Amino acid sequence: MDIKADIFKYGKAMFSTKGFKKTNIKEIAESAGIGVGTFYNYYASKDQLFLEIYIQENENLKKSLMESIDLDQEPLKVINQLIMGNIGAIQTNPILKEWYSQDFYKKLEQYYQNEGSKNMDSFRDFYMDLFKKWKDQGKIREDIDEDLLPVFFDSLVYIDTHKEDIGIQHFPKIIQYLAEFIMQGLTNHQK
């Protein structure tokens, strides 16, 4: 019996059905067939467990998106499918939907600043490889310095971190339009 795996599995199931706030450690422990004290041998808090589950869900989403999209399409179509797939998953997956919770987002942001940058880097590398490929194929304007390409991606991430300031109700459409505008600008061959 792998107690940590059971805690993770039952925690994920409960977070998926009841949400983060309505799920408590006692219920997770009971579902896993352990006591609350045993839970704390594996996770310091419900937040730590949820963060681990969230990160796995997010990584699975990114992997799924990267594998499911035909990358030989026009850049604007590829980026639009990536953005819409991400937004759709966040809106329909109760775990990923916590992205819109300001309290949780602060914890997630702290995680990525401290130890999760390698997870972000893999997705960033994916985007950068795409941009480089498109530039080599002549699909990205030649006058755009290659050093600027990562900055376009970073700017969307920065905006993403300020979704509360923008307004959660507007955020998905804003990020979609901004990604579209950036890609149109990058692929416009007129100077």
PDB file of C-alpha atoms in Angstrom:
ATOM      1  CA  MET A   1       0.000   0.000   0.000  1.00  0.00           C
ATOM      2  CA  ASP A   2       1.394   3.381  -1.031  1.00  0.00           C
ATOM      3  CA  ILE A   3      -0.124   5.775   1.492  1.00  0.00           C
ATOM      4  CA  LYS A   4       1.120   8.951  -0.206  1.00  0.00           C
ATOM      5  CA  ALA A   5      -0.286   7.785  -3.564  1.00  0.00           C
ATOM      6  CA  ASP A   6      -3.633   7.001  -1.892  1.00  0.00           C
ATOM      7  CA  ILE A   7      -3.764  10.425  -0.241  1.00  0.00           C
ATOM      8  CA  PHE A   8      -3.001  12.003  -3.609  1.00  0.00           C
ATOM      9  CA  LYS A   9      -5.618   9.900  -5.438  1.00  0.00           C
ATOM     10  CA  TYR A  10      -8.418  10.475  -2.921  1.00  0.00           C
ATOM     11  CA  GLY A  11      -7.509  14.113  -2.491  1.00  0.00           C
ATOM     12  CA  LYS A  12      -7.656  14.631  -6.238  1.00  0.00           C
ATOM     13  CA  ALA A  13     -11.045  12.928  -6.436  1.00  0.00           C
ATOM     14  CA  MET A  14     -12.446  15.074  -3.621  1.00  0.00           C
ATOM     15  CA  PHE A  15     -10.996  18.326  -4.933  1.00  0.00           C
ATOM     16  CA  SER A  16     -12.483  17.461  -8.335  1.00  0.00           C
ATOM     17  CA  THR A  17     -15.977  16.911  -6.963  1.00  0.00           C
ATOM     18  CA  LYS A  18     -16.201  19.217  -3.934  1.00  0.00           C
ATOM     19  CA  GLY A  19     -13.659  21.892  -4.755  1.00  0.00           C
ATOM     20  CA  PHE A  20     -10.693  23.050  -2.720  1.00  0.00           C
ATOM     21  CA  LYS A  21     -12.524  25.012  -0.024  1.00  0.00           C
ATOM     22  CA  LYS A  22     -15.178  22.376   0.719  1.00  0.00           C
ATOM     23  CA  THR A  23     -12.687  19.521   0.971  1.00  0.00           C
ATOM     24  CA  ASN A  24     -11.067  18.873   4.325  1.00  0.00           C
ATOM     25  CA  ILE A  25      -8.155  16.759   5.497  1.00  0.00           C
ATOM     26  CA  LYS A  26     -10.344  14.507   7.650  1.00  0.00           C
ATOM     27  CA  GLU A  27     -12.401  13.433   4.621  1.00  0.00           C
ATOM     28  CA  ILE A  28      -9.302  12.794   2.539  1.00  0.00           C
ATOM     29  CA  ALA A  29      -7.719  10.759   5.328  1.00  0.00           C
ATOM     30  CA  GLU A  30     -10.899   8.705   5.854  1.00  0.00           C
ATOM     31  CA  SER A  31     -11.154   7.987   2.118  1.00  0.00           C
ATOM     32  CA  ALA A  32      -7.521   6.864   2.078  1.00  0.00           C
ATOM     33  CA  GLY A  33      -8.143   4.650   5.126  1.00  0.00           C
ATOM     34  CA  ILE A  34      -5.727   6.525   7.366  1.00  0.00           C
ATOM     35  CA  GLY A  35      -5.880   8.852  10.336  1.00  0.00           C
ATOM     36  CA  VAL A  36      -5.452  12.595  10.100  1.00  0.00           C
ATOM     37  CA  GLY A  37      -2.087  12.351  11.850  1.00  0.00           C
ATOM     38  CA  THR A  38      -0.837   9.985   9.152  1.00  0.00           C
ATOM     39  CA  PHE A  39      -1.898  12.520   6.514  1.00  0.00           C
ATOM     40  CA  TYR A  40       0.500  15.009   8.111  1.00  0.00           C
ATOM     41  CA  ASN A  41       3.359  12.511   7.810  1.00  0.00           C
ATOM     42  CA  TYR A  42       3.101  12.955   4.041  1.00  0.00           C
ATOM     43  CA  TYR A  43       1.744  16.482   3.535  1.00  0.00           C
ATOM     44  CA  ALA A  44       2.174  19.527   5.753  1.00  0.00           C
ATOM     45  CA  SER A  45      -1.253  20.862   4.782  1.00  0.00           C
ATOM     46  CA  LYS A  46      -4.228  20.569   2.487  1.00  0.00           C
ATOM     47  CA  ASP A  47      -2.665  23.425   0.495  1.00  0.00           C
ATOM     48  CA  GLN A  48       0.520  21.442  -0.115  1.00  0.00           C
ATOM     49  CA  LEU A  49      -1.462  18.414  -1.336  1.00  0.00           C
ATOM     50  CA  PHE A  50      -3.634  20.572  -3.575  1.00  0.00           C
ATOM     51  CA  LEU A  51      -0.633  22.380  -5.010  1.00  0.00           C
ATOM     52  CA  GLU A  52       0.991  19.051  -5.922  1.00  0.00           C
ATOM     53  CA  ILE A  53      -2.258  17.866  -7.548  1.00  0.00           C
ATOM     54  CA  TYR A  54      -2.703  21.166  -9.379  1.00  0.00           C
ATOM     55  CA  ILE A  55       0.830  21.084 -10.762  1.00  0.00           C
ATOM     56  CA  GLN A  56       0.336  17.543 -12.057  1.00  0.00           C
ATOM     57  CA  GLU A  57      -2.993  18.497 -13.666  1.00  0.00           C
ATOM     58  CA  ASN A  58      -1.414  21.562 -15.248  1.00  0.00           C
ATOM     59  CA  GLU A  59       1.541  19.564 -16.585  1.00  0.00           C
ATOM     60  CA  ASN A  60      -0.847  16.942 -18.008  1.00  0.00           C
ATOM     61  CA  LEU A  61      -2.819  19.709 -19.713  1.00  0.00           C
ATOM     62  CA  LYS A  62       0.293  21.263 -21.252  1.00  0.00           C
ATOM     63  CA  LYS A  63       1.516  17.876 -22.473  1.00  0.00           C
ATOM     64  CA  SER A  64      -1.892  17.056 -23.924  1.00  0.00           C
ATOM     65  CA  LEU A  65      -2.091  20.410 -25.701  1.00  0.00           C
ATOM     66  CA  MET A  66       1.423  20.087 -27.127  1.00  0.00           C
ATOM     67  CA  GLU A  67       0.663  16.591 -28.433  1.00  0.00           C
ATOM     68  CA  SER A  68      -2.836  17.269 -29.788  1.00  0.00           C
ATOM     69  CA  ILE A  69      -2.188  20.271 -32.003  1.00  0.00           C
ATOM     70  CA  ASP A  70      -0.895  20.072 -35.542  1.00  0.00           C
ATOM     71  CA  LEU A  71       2.151  22.325 -35.269  1.00  0.00           C
ATOM     72  CA  ASP A  72       2.482  22.599 -39.057  1.00  0.00           C
ATOM     73  CA  GLN A  73      -0.575  24.849 -39.246  1.00  0.00           C
ATOM     74  CA  GLU A  74      -0.231  28.595 -39.572  1.00  0.00           C
ATOM     75  CA  PRO A  75       1.213  30.143 -36.373  1.00  0.00           C
ATOM     76  CA  LEU A  76      -1.927  32.120 -35.523  1.00  0.00           C
ATOM     77  CA  LYS A  77      -4.054  28.967 -35.673  1.00  0.00           C
ATOM     78  CA  VAL A  78      -1.592  26.998 -33.504  1.00  0.00           C
ATOM     79  CA  ILE A  79      -1.396  29.720 -30.839  1.00  0.00           C
ATOM     80  CA  ASN A  80      -5.162  30.181 -30.856  1.00  0.00           C
ATOM     81  CA  GLN A  81      -5.686  26.446 -30.323  1.00  0.00           C
ATOM     82  CA  LEU A  82      -3.145  26.407 -27.485  1.00  0.00           C
ATOM     83  CA  ILE A  83      -4.752  29.409 -25.766  1.00  0.00           C
ATOM     84  CA  MET A  84      -8.324  28.181 -26.263  1.00  0.00           C
ATOM     85  CA  GLY A  85      -7.411  24.667 -25.115  1.00  0.00           C
ATOM     86  CA  ASN A  86      -5.844  26.097 -21.989  1.00  0.00           C
ATOM     87  CA  ILE A  87      -8.781  28.400 -21.232  1.00  0.00           C
ATOM     88  CA  GLY A  88     -11.287  25.614 -21.908  1.00  0.00           C
ATOM     89  CA  ALA A  89      -9.503  23.215 -19.572  1.00  0.00           C
ATOM     90  CA  ILE A  90      -9.272  25.808 -16.799  1.00  0.00           C
ATOM     91  CA  GLN A  91     -12.983  26.546 -17.070  1.00  0.00           C
ATOM     92  CA  THR A  92     -14.068  22.893 -17.055  1.00  0.00           C
ATOM     93  CA  ASN A  93     -11.576  21.251 -14.694  1.00  0.00           C
ATOM     94  CA  PRO A  94     -12.428  22.007 -11.041  1.00  0.00           C
ATOM     95  CA  ILE A  95      -8.786  21.657 -10.003  1.00  0.00           C
ATOM     96  CA  LEU A  96      -7.416  23.925 -12.730  1.00  0.00           C
ATOM     97  CA  LYS A  97     -10.271  26.368 -12.141  1.00  0.00           C
ATOM     98  CA  GLU A  98      -8.583  27.322  -8.856  1.00  0.00           C
ATOM     99  CA  TRP A  99      -6.232  29.332 -11.110  1.00  0.00           C
ATOM    100  CA  TYR A 100      -8.870  32.047 -10.752  1.00  0.00           C
ATOM    101  CA  SER A 101      -8.731  31.969  -6.940  1.00  0.00           C
ATOM    102  CA  GLN A 102      -6.604  34.872  -5.778  1.00  0.00           C
ATOM    103  CA  ASP A 103      -5.535  33.080  -2.584  1.00  0.00           C
ATOM    104  CA  PHE A 104      -4.467  29.954  -4.429  1.00  0.00           C
ATOM    105  CA  TYR A 105      -2.801  31.905  -7.209  1.00  0.00           C
ATOM    106  CA  LYS A 106      -0.526  33.649  -4.689  1.00  0.00           C
ATOM    107  CA  LYS A 107       0.620  30.241  -3.404  1.00  0.00           C
ATOM    108  CA  LEU A 108       1.124  28.982  -6.941  1.00  0.00           C
ATOM    109  CA  GLU A 109       3.090  32.067  -7.905  1.00  0.00           C
ATOM    110  CA  GLN A 110       5.319  31.570  -4.859  1.00  0.00           C
ATOM    111  CA  TYR A 111       5.869  27.928  -5.824  1.00  0.00           C
ATOM    112  CA  TYR A 112       6.911  28.839  -9.375  1.00  0.00           C
ATOM    113  CA  GLN A 113       9.256  31.540  -8.100  1.00  0.00           C
ATOM    114  CA  ASN A 114      10.919  29.179  -5.624  1.00  0.00           C
ATOM    115  CA  GLU A 115      11.031  25.732  -7.152  1.00  0.00           C
ATOM    116  CA  GLY A 116       8.703  25.372 -10.081  1.00  0.00           C
ATOM    117  CA  SER A 117      10.517  27.372 -12.730  1.00  0.00           C
ATOM    118  CA  LYS A 118      11.662  24.163 -14.445  1.00  0.00           C
ATOM    119  CA  ASN A 119       7.998  23.299 -15.092  1.00  0.00           C
ATOM    120  CA  MET A 120       7.395  26.695 -16.670  1.00  0.00           C
ATOM    121  CA  ASP A 121      10.663  26.455 -18.577  1.00  0.00           C
ATOM    122  CA  SER A 122       9.589  23.284 -20.390  1.00  0.00           C
ATOM    123  CA  PHE A 123       6.456  24.989 -21.722  1.00  0.00           C
ATOM    124  CA  ARG A 124       8.423  28.147 -22.483  1.00  0.00           C
ATOM    125  CA  ASP A 125      10.984  26.051 -24.381  1.00  0.00           C
ATOM    126  CA  PHE A 126       8.111  24.543 -26.370  1.00  0.00           C
ATOM    127  CA  TYR A 127       6.931  28.024 -27.387  1.00  0.00           C
ATOM    128  CA  MET A 128      10.456  29.190 -28.133  1.00  0.00           C
ATOM    129  CA  ASP A 129      11.131  26.156 -30.336  1.00  0.00           C
ATOM    130  CA  LEU A 130       7.909  26.927 -32.202  1.00  0.00           C
ATOM    131  CA  PHE A 131       8.855  30.578 -32.697  1.00  0.00           C
ATOM    132  CA  LYS A 132      12.356  29.623 -33.849  1.00  0.00           C
ATOM    133  CA  LYS A 133      10.951  27.052 -36.286  1.00  0.00           C
ATOM    134  CA  TRP A 134       8.475  29.594 -37.647  1.00  0.00           C
ATOM    135  CA  LYS A 135      11.204  32.200 -37.997  1.00  0.00           C
ATOM    136  CA  ASP A 136      13.415  29.695 -39.882  1.00  0.00           C
ATOM    137  CA  GLN A 137      10.445  28.908 -42.157  1.00  0.00           C
ATOM    138  CA  GLY A 138       9.893  32.607 -42.862  1.00  0.00           C
ATOM    139  CA  LYS A 139       6.553  32.666 -41.027  1.00  0.00           C
ATOM    140  CA  ILE A 140       7.792  35.259 -38.514  1.00  0.00           C
ATOM    141  CA  ARG A 141       8.921  38.687 -39.619  1.00  0.00           C
ATOM    142  CA  GLU A 142      12.653  38.884 -40.297  1.00  0.00           C
ATOM    143  CA  ASP A 143      12.961  42.327 -38.712  1.00  0.00           C
ATOM    144  CA  ILE A 144      11.997  40.950 -35.279  1.00  0.00           C
ATOM    145  CA  ASP A 145      15.118  40.208 -33.258  1.00  0.00           C
ATOM    146  CA  GLU A 146      15.190  36.576 -32.126  1.00  0.00           C
ATOM    147  CA  ASP A 147      15.994  37.744 -28.577  1.00  0.00           C
ATOM    148  CA  LEU A 148      12.587  39.458 -28.483  1.00  0.00           C
ATOM    149  CA  LEU A 149      10.622  36.287 -29.242  1.00  0.00           C
ATOM    150  CA  PRO A 150      10.706  34.998 -25.636  1.00  0.00           C
ATOM    151  CA  VAL A 151       9.630  38.424 -24.412  1.00  0.00           C
ATOM    152  CA  PHE A 152       6.330  38.141 -26.301  1.00  0.00           C
ATOM    153  CA  PHE A 153       5.607  34.884 -24.477  1.00  0.00           C
ATOM    154  CA  ASP A 154       6.755  36.367 -21.166  1.00  0.00           C
ATOM    155  CA  SER A 155       4.461  39.366 -21.612  1.00  0.00           C
ATOM    156  CA  LEU A 156       1.435  37.074 -21.848  1.00  0.00           C
ATOM    157  CA  VAL A 157       2.543  35.252 -18.707  1.00  0.00           C
ATOM    158  CA  TYR A 158       2.986  38.607 -16.949  1.00  0.00           C
ATOM    159  CA  ILE A 159      -0.512  39.664 -17.958  1.00  0.00           C
ATOM    160  CA  ASP A 160      -1.768  36.291 -16.773  1.00  0.00           C
ATOM    161  CA  THR A 161      -0.364  37.005 -13.321  1.00  0.00           C
ATOM    162  CA  HIS A 162      -2.442  40.188 -13.171  1.00  0.00           C
ATOM    163  CA  LYS A 163      -5.777  38.676 -14.118  1.00  0.00           C
ATOM    164  CA  GLU A 164      -7.360  40.010 -10.920  1.00  0.00           C
ATOM    165  CA  ASP A 165      -6.384  43.572 -11.895  1.00  0.00           C
ATOM    166  CA  ILE A 166      -7.776  43.086 -15.397  1.00  0.00           C
ATOM    167  CA  GLY A 167     -10.954  41.462 -14.117  1.00  0.00           C
ATOM    168  CA  ILE A 168     -11.496  37.718 -14.065  1.00  0.00           C
ATOM    169  CA  GLN A 169     -14.638  38.098 -16.185  1.00  0.00           C
ATOM    170  CA  HIS A 170     -12.607  39.745 -18.976  1.00  0.00           C
ATOM    171  CA  PHE A 171      -9.369  37.847 -18.634  1.00  0.00           C
ATOM    172  CA  PRO A 172      -9.929  34.824 -20.932  1.00  0.00           C
ATOM    173  CA  LYS A 173     -11.001  37.005 -23.863  1.00  0.00           C
ATOM    174  CA  ILE A 174      -8.237  39.554 -23.259  1.00  0.00           C
ATOM    175  CA  ILE A 175      -5.507  36.907 -23.246  1.00  0.00           C
ATOM    176  CA  GLN A 176      -6.974  35.326 -26.382  1.00  0.00           C
ATOM    177  CA  TYR A 177      -7.086  38.671 -28.225  1.00  0.00           C
ATOM    178  CA  LEU A 178      -3.625  39.723 -27.079  1.00  0.00           C
ATOM    179  CA  ALA A 179      -2.115  36.413 -28.222  1.00  0.00           C
ATOM    180  CA  GLU A 180      -3.893  36.853 -31.561  1.00  0.00           C
ATOM    181  CA  PHE A 181      -2.676  40.459 -31.932  1.00  0.00           C
ATOM    182  CA  ILE A 182       0.890  39.463 -31.060  1.00  0.00           C
ATOM    183  CA  MET A 183       0.864  36.608 -33.561  1.00  0.00           C
ATOM    184  CA  GLN A 184      -0.639  38.826 -36.261  1.00  0.00           C
ATOM    185  CA  GLY A 185       2.095  41.370 -35.613  1.00  0.00           C
ATOM    186  CA  LEU A 186       4.838  38.735 -35.636  1.00  0.00           C
ATOM    187  CA  THR A 187       3.629  37.163 -38.847  1.00  0.00           C
ATOM    188  CA  ASN A 188       2.800  40.356 -40.735  1.00  0.00           C
ATOM    189  CA  HIS A 189       5.402  40.656 -43.463  1.00  0.00           C
ATOM    190  CA  GLN A 190       4.712  44.329 -44.109  1.00  0.00           C
ATOM    191  CA  LYS A 191       6.916  46.809 -42.277  1.00  0.00           C
TER     192      LYS A 191
END
